[in-house]
CSV table of C-alpha atoms and ligand atoms in Angstrom, one decimal:
chain,number,residue,atom,x,y,z
U,1,MET,CA,14.8,29.4,65.8
U,2,ARG,CA,17.7,29.0,63.3
U,3,HIS,CA,19.1,31.8,61.3
U,4,CYS,CA,22.1,32.0,59.0
U,5,GLU,CA,25.1,34.1,60.1
U,6,ARG,CA,24.1,36.8,57.5
U,7,CYS,CA,20.8,37.3,59.3
U,8,ARG,CA,21.9,37.2,62.8
U,9,GLY,CA,23.2,40.9,62.7
U,10,PHE,CA,19.6,41.9,62.0
U,11,LEU,CA,17.9,40.2,64.8
U,12,ALA,CA,17.5,43.2,66.9
U,13,THR,CA,14.2,44.9,66.4
U,14,ARG,CA,14.8,48.2,64.8
U,15,THR,CA,12.5,50.9,63.6
U,16,GLY,CA,12.0,51.4,59.8
U,17,LEU,CA,11.4,54.7,58.1
U,18,SER,CA,7.7,54.6,58.5
U,19,GLY,CA,7.8,53.6,62.1
U,20,LEU,CA,7.0,50.0,61.2
U,21,PRO,CA,9.0,47.4,63.2
U,22,ALA,CA,11.8,46.8,60.8
U,23,THR,CA,12.5,43.1,61.6
U,24,VAL,CA,10.1,40.8,63.2
U,25,TYR,CA,11.0,37.2,64.0
U,26,LYS,CA,9.0,34.5,65.3
U,27,PRO,CA,9.3,33.0,68.8
U,28,ALA,CA,11.4,29.8,68.7
U,29,ALA,CA,8.4,27.8,69.9
U,30,SER,CA,6.9,27.7,66.4
U,31,ARG,CA,9.9,25.8,65.0
U,32,ARG,CA,11.2,22.3,65.6
U,33,GLN,CA,14.8,22.2,66.7
U,34,LEU,CA,17.4,20.3,64.6
U,35,SER,CA,18.3,16.9,66.0
U,36,ILE,CA,21.2,14.7,65.1
U,37,ARG,CA,19.3,11.5,64.2
U,38,ALA,CA,16.0,10.6,62.5
U,39,ALA,CA,13.8,8.4,64.8
U,40,LYS,CA,14.2,4.7,63.8
U,41,THR,CA,11.4,3.0,65.8
U,42,ALA,CA,9.5,-0.2,65.4
U,43,ASP,CA,6.3,1.7,65.5
U,44,GLY,CA,7.1,4.1,62.7
U,45,PRO,CA,6.0,3.5,59.1
U,46,SER,CA,8.2,1.9,56.5
U,47,ILE,CA,9.2,4.6,54.1
U,48,ALA,CA,10.7,4.9,50.6
U,49,ILE,CA,12.3,7.7,48.7
U,50,VAL,CA,11.8,7.6,44.9
U,51,GLY,CA,14.6,9.7,43.2
U,52,VAL,CA,16.8,9.8,46.3
U,53,THR,CA,20.0,10.6,44.2
U,54,GLY,CA,18.4,13.9,42.9
U,55,ALA,CA,18.4,17.4,44.4
U,56,VAL,CA,15.0,16.9,46.1
U,57,GLY,CA,15.8,13.3,47.1
U,58,GLN,CA,19.0,14.3,48.9
U,59,GLU,CA,17.1,17.0,50.8
U,60,PHE,CA,14.5,14.4,51.8
U,61,LEU,CA,17.2,12.6,53.6
U,62,ARG,CA,18.3,15.7,55.5
U,63,VAL,CA,14.7,16.9,56.4
U,64,LEU,CA,13.7,13.4,57.6
U,65,LYS,CA,16.7,13.4,59.9
U,66,ASP,CA,16.2,17.1,61.0
U,67,ARG,CA,12.6,16.5,61.9
U,68,ASP,CA,13.1,13.1,63.7
U,69,PHE,CA,10.6,11.6,61.3
U,70,PRO,CA,9.7,8.2,62.8
U,71,TYR,CA,10.4,5.3,60.5
U,72,SER,CA,10.9,1.5,60.9
U,73,SER,CA,12.7,1.0,57.7
U,74,ILE,CA,13.7,3.2,54.7
U,75,LYS,CA,14.3,2.1,51.1
U,76,LEU,CA,16.3,4.3,48.7
U,77,LEU,CA,15.1,4.1,45.0
U,78,ALA,CA,16.4,5.6,41.9
U,79,SER,CA,17.1,4.5,38.3
U,80,ALA,CA,19.2,1.5,37.2
U,81,ARG,CA,22.1,4.0,36.7
U,82,SER,CA,22.2,4.6,40.5
U,83,ALA,CA,21.5,1.0,41.7
U,84,GLY,CA,24.2,-0.1,44.2
U,85,ARG,CA,25.2,3.6,45.2
U,86,GLU,CA,25.6,3.8,49.0
U,87,TYR,CA,24.6,6.5,51.4
U,88,GLU,CA,25.4,6.8,55.1
U,89,TRP,CA,22.3,8.0,56.8
U,90,ASP,CA,21.1,8.0,60.4
U,91,GLY,CA,24.1,5.9,61.5
U,92,ALA,CA,23.6,3.1,58.9
U,93,ARG,CA,24.8,2.4,55.4
U,94,HIS,CA,21.9,2.2,52.8
U,95,THR,CA,22.2,1.0,49.2
U,96,VAL,CA,20.2,2.5,46.4
U,97,GLU,CA,17.9,0.0,44.6
U,98,GLU,CA,16.5,0.3,41.1
U,99,LEU,CA,12.9,1.4,41.1
U,100,THR,CA,10.6,-1.4,39.9
U,101,GLU,CA,6.9,-2.3,40.2
U,102,SER,CA,7.7,-4.5,43.1
U,103,SER,CA,9.6,-1.9,45.1
U,104,PHE,CA,6.6,-0.9,47.2
U,105,SER,CA,5.7,-4.2,48.8
U,106,GLY,CA,5.5,-3.5,52.6
U,107,VAL,CA,6.2,0.2,52.2
U,108,GLU,CA,3.7,2.5,53.9
U,109,ILE,CA,4.8,6.0,52.9
U,110,ALA,CA,6.6,6.8,49.6
U,111,LEU,CA,8.0,10.3,48.8
U,112,PHE,CA,8.3,10.6,45.1
U,113,SER,CA,10.7,13.0,43.4
U,114,ALA,CA,11.8,11.5,40.2
U,115,GLY,CA,9.7,13.6,37.7
U,116,GLY,CA,6.2,13.4,36.3
U,117,SER,CA,6.6,10.4,33.9
U,118,ILE,CA,7.9,8.2,36.8
U,119,SER,CA,5.2,9.4,39.1
U,120,LYS,CA,2.6,8.5,36.4
U,121,LYS,CA,4.1,5.1,36.0
U,122,PHE,CA,4.6,4.1,39.5
U,123,ALA,CA,2.4,6.2,41.9
U,124,HIS,CA,-0.7,4.1,41.2
U,125,VAL,CA,1.4,0.9,41.5
U,126,ALA,CA,2.6,2.0,44.9
U,127,SER,CA,-0.9,3.1,46.0
U,128,ASP,CA,-2.4,-0.2,44.9
U,129,ALA,CA,0.2,-2.0,47.1
U,130,GLY,CA,-1.2,0.0,50.1
U,131,CYS,CA,1.6,2.6,50.1
U,132,THR,CA,0.5,6.2,50.6
U,133,VAL,CA,2.3,8.4,48.1
U,134,VAL,CA,3.3,12.1,48.6
U,135,ASP,CA,4.3,13.2,45.1
U,136,ASN,CA,6.5,16.1,44.2
U,137,SER,CA,6.0,16.1,40.5
U,138,SER,CA,3.1,17.9,38.7
U,139,ALA,CA,1.6,14.6,37.5
U,140,PHE,CA,-1.5,14.5,39.8
U,141,ARG,CA,-1.6,18.0,41.2
U,142,MET,CA,-4.7,19.1,39.3
U,143,THR,CA,-6.3,15.5,39.5
U,144,GLU,CA,-9.8,15.7,41.0
U,145,GLY,CA,-9.7,13.8,44.3
U,146,VAL,CA,-5.9,14.2,44.8
U,147,PRO,CA,-5.3,16.6,47.7
U,148,LEU,CA,-2.8,19.4,46.9
U,149,ILE,CA,-1.4,20.5,50.2
U,150,ILE,CA,0.7,23.1,52.0
U,151,PRO,CA,0.2,22.1,55.6
U,152,GLU,CA,0.3,25.7,57.0
U,153,VAL,CA,-2.5,26.6,54.5
U,154,ASN,CA,-4.8,23.6,53.9
U,155,ARG,CA,-3.8,20.8,56.1
U,156,ASP,CA,-7.4,19.6,56.4
U,157,ALA,CA,-7.4,18.6,52.7
U,158,VAL,CA,-5.6,15.4,53.8
U,159,GLY,CA,-9.0,14.2,55.1
U,160,SER,CA,-8.7,10.7,56.5
U,161,MET,CA,-5.7,9.5,54.5
U,162,LYS,CA,-3.1,7.6,56.6
U,163,ALA,CA,0.1,5.8,56.1
U,164,GLY,CA,-0.2,2.3,54.7
U,165,LYS,CA,-3.7,2.9,53.4
U,166,GLY,CA,-2.8,3.8,49.7
U,167,GLY,CA,-3.8,7.0,48.0
U,168,ILE,CA,-1.8,9.9,46.4
U,169,ILE,CA,-1.3,13.4,47.8
U,170,ALA,CA,0.3,16.1,45.6
U,171,ASN,CA,3.0,18.6,46.7
U,172,PRO,CA,2.4,21.9,45.0
U,173,ASN,CA,4.8,23.6,42.7
U,174,CYS,CA,7.7,25.2,44.6
U,175,SER,CA,6.9,28.7,43.3
U,176,THR,CA,3.3,28.3,44.4
U,177,ILE,CA,4.1,27.2,47.8
U,178,ILE,CA,6.5,30.1,48.4
U,179,ALA,CA,4.0,32.7,47.2
U,180,LEU,CA,1.1,31.2,49.2
U,181,MET,CA,3.1,30.9,52.5
U,182,ALA,CA,3.1,34.8,52.4
U,183,ALA,CA,-0.2,35.5,50.6
U,184,THR,CA,-2.5,33.1,52.5
U,185,PRO,CA,-2.4,34.8,55.9
U,186,LEU,CA,-3.1,38.2,54.2
U,187,HIS,CA,-5.8,36.5,52.1
U,188,ARG,CA,-7.4,35.2,55.4
U,189,ALA,CA,-7.2,38.8,56.8
U,190,ALA,CA,-8.4,40.9,54.0
U,191,LYS,CA,-9.4,38.5,51.0
U,192,VAL,CA,-7.2,38.7,48.0
U,193,LYS,CA,-9.1,39.7,44.9
U,194,ARG,CA,-6.1,39.8,42.5
U,195,MET,CA,-2.4,38.6,42.8
U,196,VAL,CA,0.4,39.6,40.3
U,197,VAL,CA,3.6,37.6,40.8
U,198,SER,CA,7.0,38.0,39.2
U,199,THR,CA,9.5,35.2,40.1
U,200,TYR,CA,13.3,35.0,40.2
U,201,GLN,CA,13.9,31.3,40.1
U,202,ALA,CA,17.2,29.5,41.1
U,203,ALA,CA,19.0,26.8,39.2
U,204,SER,CA,18.3,24.1,41.7
U,205,GLY,CA,14.6,24.3,40.8
U,206,ALA,CA,15.6,22.5,37.6
U,207,GLY,CA,17.6,19.8,39.5
U,208,GLN,CA,21.1,18.8,40.2
U,209,ALA,CA,22.2,18.8,36.6
U,210,ALA,CA,21.2,22.6,36.3
U,211,MET,CA,23.1,23.5,39.4
U,212,ASP,CA,26.3,21.7,37.9
U,213,GLU,CA,25.8,23.5,34.6
U,214,LEU,CA,25.5,26.9,36.2
U,215,GLU,CA,28.6,26.3,38.2
U,216,LEU,CA,30.6,25.0,35.2
U,217,GLN,CA,29.4,28.0,33.0
U,218,THR,CA,30.4,30.5,35.6
U,219,ARG,CA,33.9,29.1,35.5
U,220,GLU,CA,33.9,28.9,31.7
U,221,VAL,CA,32.8,32.5,31.2
U,222,LEU,CA,35.3,33.8,33.8
U,223,GLU,CA,38.0,31.9,31.9
U,224,GLY,CA,36.8,33.4,28.6
U,225,LYS,CA,35.7,30.0,27.3
U,226,PRO,CA,32.3,29.4,25.5
U,227,PRO,CA,29.7,28.2,28.0
U,228,THR,CA,28.5,24.6,28.0
U,229,THR,CA,24.7,24.7,27.3
U,230,LYS,CA,23.3,21.1,27.8
U,231,ILE,CA,20.5,21.6,30.2
U,232,PHE,CA,19.3,25.0,29.1
U,233,PRO,CA,19.5,26.3,25.5
U,234,PHE,CA,21.0,29.7,26.7
U,235,GLN,CA,24.1,30.9,28.6
U,236,TYR,CA,22.8,30.9,32.2
U,237,ALA,CA,25.7,32.4,34.0
U,238,PHE,CA,25.6,36.2,34.1
U,239,ASN,CA,22.2,36.1,32.4
U,240,LEU,CA,18.5,35.4,33.0
U,241,PHE,CA,15.6,34.1,30.9
U,242,SER,CA,12.0,33.3,30.7
U,243,HIS,CA,11.3,30.0,32.7
U,244,ASN,CA,12.3,26.9,30.7
U,245,SER,CA,8.8,25.1,31.0
U,246,PRO,CA,6.8,24.7,27.8
U,247,MET,CA,5.1,27.8,26.5
U,248,GLY,CA,1.3,27.6,26.1
U,249,PRO,CA,-1.0,29.1,23.3
U,250,ASN,CA,-2.0,32.0,25.7
U,251,GLY,CA,1.7,33.1,26.0
U,252,TYR,CA,2.1,31.9,29.5
U,253,ASN,CA,4.4,29.1,30.2
U,254,GLU,CA,3.6,26.0,32.3
U,255,GLU,CA,5.3,27.3,35.5
U,256,GLU,CA,3.2,30.4,35.3
U,257,MET,CA,-0.1,28.5,34.7
U,258,LYS,CA,0.7,26.1,37.6
U,259,MET,CA,0.8,29.2,39.9
U,260,VAL,CA,-2.6,30.2,38.7
U,261,LYS,CA,-4.3,26.9,38.7
U,262,GLU,CA,-2.8,25.4,42.0
U,263,THR,CA,-3.6,28.6,43.9
U,264,HIS,CA,-7.2,28.2,42.9
U,265,LYS,CA,-7.2,24.6,44.0
U,266,ILE,CA,-5.5,25.2,47.3
U,267,TRP,CA,-7.5,28.2,48.3
U,268,GLY,CA,-10.6,26.5,47.0
U,269,GLU,CA,-11.6,29.7,45.2
U,270,SER,CA,-11.4,30.0,41.5
U,271,ASP,CA,-12.6,33.7,41.4
U,272,VAL,CA,-9.2,35.2,42.6
U,273,ALA,CA,-7.6,36.8,39.5
U,274,ILE,CA,-3.9,35.7,39.1
U,275,THR,CA,-1.2,36.4,36.7
U,276,ALA,CA,2.5,35.4,36.9
U,277,THR,CA,5.8,36.0,35.1
U,278,CYS,CA,8.4,33.3,35.8
U,279,ILE,CA,12.1,34.0,35.3
U,280,ARG,CA,15.2,31.9,35.8
U,281,VAL,CA,18.1,33.9,37.4
U,282,PRO,CA,21.6,32.6,38.0
U,283,ILE,CA,21.1,31.9,41.7
U,284,MET,CA,22.2,28.5,42.9
U,285,ARG,CA,19.5,27.9,45.6
U,286,ALA,CA,16.2,29.6,46.8
U,287,HIS,CA,13.5,31.4,44.7
U,288,ALA,CA,12.5,35.0,45.1
U,289,GLU,CA,9.2,36.5,44.1
U,290,SER,CA,7.7,40.0,43.9
U,291,ILE,CA,4.0,39.9,44.7
U,292,ASN,CA,1.4,42.5,44.3
U,293,LEU,CA,-1.9,41.9,46.1
U,294,GLU,CA,-5.3,43.6,45.7
U,295,PHE,CA,-7.7,43.0,48.6
U,296,GLU,CA,-11.4,43.2,49.1
U,297,ARG,CA,-11.0,45.3,52.2
U,298,GLY,CA,-8.3,47.9,53.1
U,299,ILE,CA,-5.2,46.6,55.0
U,300,SER,CA,-2.5,48.8,56.4
U,301,GLU,CA,1.3,48.1,56.3
U,302,GLU,CA,1.2,47.7,60.0
U,303,GLU,CA,-1.6,45.2,60.0
U,304,ALA,CA,0.1,43.2,57.2
U,305,VAL,CA,3.4,43.0,59.1
U,306,GLU,CA,1.4,41.9,62.2
U,307,VAL,CA,-0.5,39.2,60.4
U,308,LEU,CA,2.7,37.9,58.6
U,309,SER,CA,4.7,38.0,62.0
U,310,ASN,CA,2.1,35.6,63.4
U,311,ALA,CA,1.9,33.3,60.5
U,312,PRO,CA,3.5,29.8,60.9
U,313,GLY,CA,6.6,29.2,58.7
U,314,VAL,CA,7.1,32.9,57.8
U,315,SER,CA,9.9,35.2,59.0
U,316,ILE,CA,10.1,38.9,58.2
U,317,ILE,CA,13.2,40.9,57.2
U,318,ASN,CA,11.7,44.4,56.6
U,319,ASP,CA,14.4,47.1,57.6
U,320,ARG,CA,13.8,50.1,55.4
U,321,SER,CA,16.4,52.3,57.1
U,322,ALA,CA,19.1,49.6,56.4
U,323,ASN,CA,17.6,48.7,53.0
U,324,ARG,CA,17.7,45.1,54.3
U,325,PHE,CA,15.2,42.8,52.9
U,326,PRO,CA,15.1,39.0,52.2
U,327,THR,CA,17.7,37.5,49.8
U,328,PRO,CA,18.0,34.1,48.4
U,329,LEU,CA,21.0,33.4,50.6
U,330,ASP,CA,18.9,34.3,53.7
U,331,ALA,CA,16.4,31.7,52.7
U,332,SER,CA,18.8,28.9,51.6
U,333,HIS,CA,18.6,25.8,53.8
U,334,GLN,CA,16.0,27.5,56.0
U,335,ASP,CA,12.5,26.2,56.7
U,336,ASP,CA,10.8,29.6,56.7
U,337,VAL,CA,9.7,31.7,53.8
U,338,TYR,CA,11.2,35.3,54.3
U,339,VAL,CA,8.9,38.2,53.6
U,340,GLY,CA,10.0,42.0,53.3
U,341,ARG,CA,9.4,45.1,51.3
U,342,VAL,CA,6.0,45.2,52.8
U,343,ARG,CA,4.4,48.4,51.4
U,344,ARG,CA,1.2,50.0,50.3
U,345,ASP,CA,0.7,49.9,46.5
U,346,ILE,CA,0.9,53.6,45.6
U,347,SER,CA,-0.6,53.1,42.2
U,348,ARG,CA,-3.9,52.9,44.1
U,349,LYS,CA,-5.9,55.7,45.7
U,350,ASP,CA,-7.2,53.4,48.6
U,351,ASP,CA,-5.4,51.0,50.9
U,352,LYS,CA,-6.5,47.8,49.3
U,353,GLY,CA,-3.2,47.1,47.6
U,354,LEU,CA,0.2,45.8,49.0
U,355,ASP,CA,3.6,44.9,47.5
U,356,LEU,CA,5.8,42.2,49.0
U,357,PHE,CA,9.1,40.6,48.2
U,358,VAL,CA,9.5,37.0,49.3
U,359,CYS,CA,12.3,34.5,49.4
U,360,GLY,CA,12.0,30.7,50.0
U,361,ASP,CA,14.3,27.6,49.7
U,362,GLN,CA,12.3,25.8,47.0
U,363,ILE,CA,14.1,22.5,47.5
U,364,LYS,CA,13.4,22.6,51.1
U,365,LYS,CA,9.9,24.4,51.8
U,366,GLY,CA,9.1,24.2,48.0
U,367,ALA,CA,9.7,20.4,47.9
U,368,ALA,CA,11.2,18.1,50.5
U,369,LEU,CA,10.2,19.9,53.7
U,370,ASN,CA,6.6,20.5,52.5
U,371,ALA,CA,6.3,16.8,51.5
U,372,VAL,CA,7.7,15.5,54.8
U,373,GLN,CA,5.2,17.9,56.6
U,374,ILE,CA,2.4,16.2,54.6
U,375,ALA,CA,3.8,12.8,55.5
U,376,GLU,CA,3.7,13.8,59.2
U,377,LEU,CA,-0.1,14.3,58.7
U,378,LEU,CA,-0.4,10.7,57.7
U,379,LEU,CA,1.0,9.3,61.0
K,401,NAP,N1,14.4,20.9,42.4
K,401,NAP,C1,13.4,21.5,42.9
K,401,NAP,O1,13.5,22.6,43.6
K,401,NAP,C2,12.0,21.0,42.9
K,401,NAP,C3,10.9,21.5,43.6
K,401,NAP,C4,9.7,21.0,43.6
K,401,NAP,C5,9.4,20.0,42.9
K,401,NAP,N2,10.5,19.3,42.1
K,401,NAP,C6,10.1,18.1,41.4
K,401,NAP,O2,10.8,17.0,42.1
K,401,NAP,C7,11.1,16.1,41.0
K,401,NAP,C8,12.6,15.8,41.1
K,401,NAP,O3,13.3,17.0,40.9
K,401,NAP,P1,14.9,17.2,41.2
K,401,NAP,O4,15.2,18.6,41.1
K,401,NAP,O5,15.3,16.4,42.5
K,401,NAP,O6,15.6,16.4,39.9
K,401,NAP,P2,17.0,15.8,39.7
K,401,NAP,O7,18.0,16.3,40.6
K,401,NAP,O8,17.2,15.7,38.2
K,401,NAP,O9,16.7,14.2,40.3
K,401,NAP,C9,16.0,13.3,39.6
K,401,NAP,C10,15.8,12.0,40.3
K,401,NAP,O10,14.9,11.2,39.5
K,401,NAP,C11,15.6,9.9,39.4
K,401,NAP,N3,15.2,9.2,38.2
K,401,NAP,C12,15.3,9.6,36.9
K,401,NAP,N4,14.8,8.7,36.1
K,401,NAP,C13,14.4,7.6,36.9
K,401,NAP,C14,13.9,6.4,36.7
K,401,NAP,N5,13.7,5.9,35.4
K,401,NAP,N6,13.6,5.5,37.7
K,401,NAP,C15,13.9,5.9,38.9
K,401,NAP,N7,14.3,7.1,39.2
K,401,NAP,C16,14.6,7.9,38.2
K,401,NAP,C17,17.0,10.2,39.3
K,401,NAP,O11,17.8,9.1,39.6
K,401,NAP,P3,19.2,8.8,38.9
K,401,NAP,O12,20.1,9.6,39.6
K,401,NAP,O13,19.4,7.3,39.0
K,401,NAP,O14,19.0,9.2,37.4
K,401,NAP,C18,17.1,11.3,40.5
K,401,NAP,O15,17.2,10.6,41.7
K,401,NAP,C19,10.7,16.6,39.7
K,401,NAP,O16,9.4,16.1,39.4
K,401,NAP,C20,10.6,18.1,40.0
K,401,NAP,O17,9.7,18.8,39.2
K,401,NAP,C21,11.7,19.8,42.2
């Protein structure tokens, strides 16, 4: 189990104000250890990364290496702007090629992260060439017949799909993945009837250029200069605003509606009531979410902590006495989603409501890691 330096001081089990175990961590056996090199092997599939120069594309390279993903060859693809750029990866030099319709000949698995329009244009081309596509964009998430998968939640949705057989699998929206990593184990235990989510979303969710702009603006504001606003229409440094995705006629933006619709598809239950408010905050990496859950049957704080502490891919930081709960910095560069502030909803007379606070690295578990875990199901 890996933890950042900031977490390490909290590893000892302590007792919170209510007598709940304050911090609960999972046994190391549930995680894979970091390794130095990805596993190049003649038996592995030939793979391609579409959008390799972007925030998610770069994370793909790290995650493939960290998880010893077996591969026989790798192709790095991006736009013509990046063609010729070189990356040192797994002990060899790789040159970025321009993505074209012939890029997928002989490729068995393609990890797409170049935006919805590129996925719409090239994912079927790749699939028709026999390449199995794992797509990070929203292009196919709600398409009938396209599995939408969080491996810890609905791995069986992959069915009989395999590397080199064609087909498209969608990676859910990052905020949906982070929410459902925490909510699904509780849903299985006590059946969620209603979920109310408020998000605090990092710049990196909008790609590398948004991170660059937040850094630039922070410098500019501290130096008393007007902030550059090329990616977002507002000052982002020292500010927050409603998520930048398009607003729908019902007053919900697309990010909020993705959380509603994707949860219904992943859980296979459209009768769960869900509402979301998605906000961009000036954090560089890792999303946070406040989640209120209403259940069909009562569930105590102790049972909820127990359920979450046994859930794969979830770690708990829940130390009331030290006021120590998950932060985006705890979650940054980590595989797990961190859960804390587990408490009974006091607005209810019964024990059928819980509040949680959740943090997860949305470039990692919300995108690259989740997609690589899906690719592992294809081997
Ligand atoms: N960032 C996140 O946390 C996150 C989470 C979940 C899902 N996603 C999804 O993942 C995708 C990528 O996001 P990102 O944050 O990595 O964006 P990003 O940092 O802006 O990277 C975009 C990538 O797409 C490539 N690209 C753009 N136009 C292209 C073209 N015409 N042909 C080939 N490649 C092209 C870019 O290549 P050049 O460098 O050559 O322009 C770059 O590699 C999006 O669909 C996003 O919604 C992102």
